[in-house]
XYZ file of C-alpha atoms in Angstrom:
297
model
C 0.000 0.000 0.000
C 1.403 3.411 -0.907
C 0.308 7.042 -1.156
C 1.449 9.848 -3.392
C 1.543 12.116 -0.321
C 2.030 11.366 3.382
C -0.255 12.505 6.203
C -0.002 12.345 9.960
C -1.860 13.677 12.994
C 0.614 16.560 13.156
C -0.060 17.859 9.653
C -3.047 19.883 8.432
C -5.954 17.896 6.914
C -5.527 17.202 3.214
C -8.722 17.963 1.317
C -7.092 17.394 -2.054
C -7.529 14.102 -3.846
C -4.417 11.952 -4.169
C -3.811 8.369 -5.284
C -3.350 5.296 -3.090
C -2.149 1.930 -4.324
C -3.964 -0.969 -2.684
C -5.282 -4.397 -3.757
C -3.441 -4.207 -7.096
C -5.373 -1.061 -8.027
C -5.086 2.720 -7.753
C -7.667 4.604 -5.680
C -8.659 8.265 -5.449
C -8.378 9.220 -1.770
C -8.599 12.211 0.584
C -7.612 12.746 4.252
C -10.078 15.390 5.552
C -9.081 14.648 9.165
C -6.122 12.784 10.672
C -8.372 9.842 11.611
C -10.323 9.731 8.318
C -9.472 8.200 4.948
C -12.019 8.827 2.188
C -11.868 6.481 -0.801
C -13.724 8.147 -3.674
C -13.385 5.176 -6.042
C -10.935 3.500 -8.328
C -8.795 5.805 -10.426
C -10.210 6.109 -13.920
C -13.660 4.843 -12.903
C -16.455 7.424 -12.530
C -19.648 5.351 -12.243
C -20.638 3.732 -8.927
C -19.668 0.059 -8.690
C -19.362 -2.658 -6.060
C -15.615 -2.184 -5.678
C -16.038 -2.892 -1.970
C -16.862 -6.575 -2.468
C -15.270 -7.029 -5.876
C -11.843 -5.756 -4.791
C -11.283 -4.360 -1.263
C -13.015 -7.216 0.584
C -11.828 -10.111 -1.563
C -10.397 -12.863 0.695
C -6.803 -12.110 -0.312
C -7.121 -8.399 0.569
C -9.695 -8.420 3.350
C -7.391 -8.539 6.375
C -5.147 -5.843 4.893
C -8.212 -3.625 4.440
C -9.324 -4.365 8.000
C -5.888 -3.352 9.260
C -6.216 -0.115 7.309
C -9.426 0.579 9.266
C -7.693 -0.371 12.540
C -4.846 2.032 11.887
C -6.944 4.909 10.517
C -10.087 5.015 12.676
C -12.651 5.791 9.975
C -12.468 4.650 6.353
C -15.175 6.085 4.097
C -15.949 4.384 0.786
C -17.931 6.557 -1.640
C -19.703 5.582 -4.866
C -20.353 1.979 -3.838
C -23.315 0.370 -5.566
C -24.036 -2.994 -3.938
C -26.916 -5.344 -3.254
C -24.952 -7.560 -0.865
C -27.334 -9.496 1.415
C -25.263 -9.115 4.604
C -26.626 -5.627 5.440
C -29.638 -5.039 7.696
C -31.584 -1.921 8.594
C -30.255 0.270 11.390
C -32.650 0.044 14.318
C -33.677 2.716 16.780
C -35.604 5.912 16.267
C -35.538 9.268 18.006
C -38.540 11.102 19.395
C -38.990 14.819 19.984
C -39.195 14.256 23.730
C -36.423 11.713 24.251
C -33.032 10.918 22.765
C -32.572 7.473 21.300
C -29.583 5.499 22.536
C -27.928 6.037 19.168
C -27.743 9.800 19.806
C -25.216 9.287 22.592
C -21.614 8.584 21.631
C -21.113 4.826 21.870
C -19.251 1.727 20.752
C -21.244 -1.077 19.189
C -21.520 -4.001 21.605
C -20.785 -1.955 24.702
C -22.741 -4.180 27.122
C -20.764 -7.334 26.447
C -17.184 -8.467 26.984
C -16.684 -8.990 23.230
C -17.252 -6.116 20.827
C -17.174 -6.160 17.021
C -13.835 -5.099 15.566
C -15.542 -2.316 13.643
C -19.001 -1.399 12.440
C -19.837 -0.669 8.822
C -22.730 1.774 8.401
C -24.001 2.331 4.894
C -26.325 4.753 3.091
C -27.695 2.755 0.133
C -28.432 4.326 -3.212
C -32.131 5.219 -2.804
C -34.638 7.884 -3.894
C -34.490 9.825 -0.597
C -31.310 11.518 0.622
C -30.166 11.274 4.233
C -30.421 14.507 6.232
C -29.370 13.227 9.674
C -25.630 13.195 10.297
C -23.571 10.453 11.906
C -20.817 11.994 14.006
C -17.599 9.964 14.390
C -14.605 10.828 16.578
C -11.792 9.118 18.519
C -12.994 7.752 21.864
C -10.532 9.665 24.050
C -11.220 12.933 22.234
C -14.948 12.417 22.742
C -14.511 12.007 26.500
C -12.223 15.045 26.697
C -14.791 17.075 24.762
C -17.639 15.890 26.998
C -15.723 17.203 30.012
C -14.639 20.419 28.280
C -18.170 21.551 27.368
C -19.922 20.125 30.453
C -21.960 22.881 32.153
C -20.614 23.769 35.594
C -23.924 22.949 37.291
C -23.755 19.403 35.915
C -20.124 18.962 36.920
C -21.166 19.906 40.464
C -23.832 17.176 40.771
C -23.169 14.431 43.361
C -22.448 11.854 40.636
C -19.564 13.933 39.241
C -18.410 16.316 41.968
C -15.733 13.988 43.328
C -14.525 12.637 39.993
C -11.087 13.582 38.667
C -11.911 15.003 35.235
C -8.676 16.849 34.549
C -7.550 16.553 30.936
C -4.135 15.285 32.077
C -5.884 12.440 33.912
C -8.079 11.594 30.922
C -4.990 11.444 28.708
C -3.666 8.588 30.879
C -6.901 6.593 31.191
C -7.269 3.158 29.658
C -10.385 2.237 27.670
C -12.251 0.909 30.714
C -11.649 4.106 32.697
C -12.709 6.223 29.707
C -15.900 4.188 29.431
C -16.622 4.594 33.143
C -16.178 8.380 33.119
C -18.164 8.704 29.912
C -21.010 6.678 31.395
C -21.169 8.937 34.460
C -21.323 12.069 32.315
C -23.842 10.656 29.841
C -26.227 9.558 32.586
C -25.954 12.968 34.258
C -26.676 14.809 30.993
C -29.567 12.462 30.289
C -31.151 12.991 33.703
C -30.571 16.733 34.095
C -31.208 18.095 30.578
C -34.307 17.886 28.424
C -34.072 16.308 24.978
C -33.118 19.436 23.050
C -30.774 20.534 25.833
C -28.965 17.202 25.575
C -28.853 17.426 21.769
C -27.399 20.926 22.013
C -24.771 19.645 24.470
C -23.736 16.859 22.111
C -23.513 19.275 19.199
C -20.940 21.143 21.276
C -19.182 17.836 21.935
C -19.099 17.150 18.170
C -17.311 20.448 17.577
C -14.921 20.152 20.528
C -13.954 16.587 19.547
C -13.370 17.644 15.916
C -15.842 14.942 14.899
C -16.379 13.876 11.312
C -20.035 14.474 10.454
C -20.075 15.120 6.747
C -23.525 14.662 5.145
C -24.231 11.131 3.995
C -23.796 10.505 0.278
C -25.916 7.902 -1.456
C -23.791 4.799 -1.963
C -21.458 5.566 0.962
C -20.101 3.032 3.466
C -18.317 4.096 6.659
C -16.040 1.597 8.413
C -15.738 2.781 12.031
C -13.032 1.206 14.200
C -14.900 -0.039 17.273
C -12.765 -2.446 19.340
C -9.434 -3.159 17.771
C -5.670 -2.985 17.992
C -5.474 0.551 16.605
C -7.552 3.710 16.863
C -10.800 3.241 18.807
C -13.654 5.441 17.626
C -17.187 6.235 18.762
C -20.183 7.392 16.772
C -23.664 8.786 17.246
C -26.758 9.861 15.323
C -26.369 13.634 15.231
C -29.221 16.068 14.602
C -27.636 19.374 13.642
C -30.875 21.316 14.288
C -33.775 20.900 16.756
C -35.491 17.554 16.149
C -39.118 18.264 15.273
C -39.952 15.011 13.496
C -41.943 14.411 10.349
C -39.020 14.939 7.951
C -38.425 12.286 5.294
C -34.938 10.801 5.405
C -33.074 8.097 3.589
C -32.431 4.983 5.651
C -29.138 3.443 6.736
C -28.047 -0.193 6.881
C -25.197 -1.779 8.803
C -23.215 -4.908 9.540
C -20.283 -6.019 11.672
C -18.212 -6.890 8.636
C -15.390 -8.724 10.426
C -17.830 -10.987 12.277
C -20.524 -11.353 9.605
C -18.765 -11.377 6.221
C -17.042 -14.713 6.578
C -14.107 -16.217 4.734
C -14.323 -19.797 3.437
C -14.195 -22.193 6.376
C -15.173 -19.596 8.994
C -18.271 -20.110 11.136
C -20.358 -17.228 12.476
C -20.554 -16.781 16.256
C -24.337 -16.684 16.336
C -24.499 -16.091 20.090
C -22.287 -13.001 19.787
C -24.283 -11.630 16.869
C -27.572 -12.230 18.714
C -26.197 -10.437 21.782
C -25.060 -7.475 19.696
C -28.401 -7.268 17.894
C -30.248 -7.277 21.226
C -28.706 -3.893 22.043
C -30.120 -2.195 18.993
C -33.824 -1.937 19.797
C -35.542 1.121 21.221
C -35.687 1.555 24.985
C -38.960 0.144 26.283
C -39.059 2.090 29.510
C -36.415 4.773 29.141
C -34.009 2.943 31.458
C -33.149 -0.232 29.555
C -29.615 0.754 28.678
C -28.191 1.670 32.078
C -25.469 -0.904 31.415
C -24.899 0.232 27.845
C -24.245 3.659 26.375
C -25.744 5.350 29.388
C -24.098 3.283 32.064
C -20.603 2.761 33.340
C -19.765 0.275 30.532
């Protein structure tokens, strides 16, 4: 794998298109943020195609592509036209009076000991465009941002008053400690702010964490590193304006590609997949997810 130009976290984002060599092909790519690689398509090809399954995810290249996601954080594939049967509809809906679980920053599979390596969320080619953003940012930066923009009256609540939330401390936390602090803050925000107050708070978090929340393009897949050996990300459904409901929006689909798109001879862990799917429904009573996105993880 090679690039025509290098990029690191210490250099400004590169919004220009360059060329990357991967899977015996040349790809048009951009690096809009240090943790984002956007693949626009194969060089010389303009029409949407299923290059995802026909090239990047072929058995001989699949693990190398997965490692690219691990190392990057978020890999965006544009102009993908596919009818692959592995995708399923994204569950969960938001109401005007209550945030859905998906509106809080989260990992997929956060209630269980085993999490999917990454989650692939996709906006299929469809008649209706998608107007709701999906914000994606590195886990540690999300937690730092949640502390940075936390209103003083919430920081002074009994649940948080004695917690060490200094940025120097957060910089040294492991994933479990980050999850614990994040759970405390999320539950406090959820209990103390109304729905639009909480949405406004998380919009500030998006900005402070330098989140990626570009509008969805039809035919776009986003591979979000979720629990891996590299950069761990979080994501959330992000309304960028007050949520009033009744607005038509294109739908999203998803899969846990590493666990569900199997190589010859591999067998799916059906118990793991069932456990992960059980997290995705709406809250029945408003308190179902105390051990999930809203809890101490």
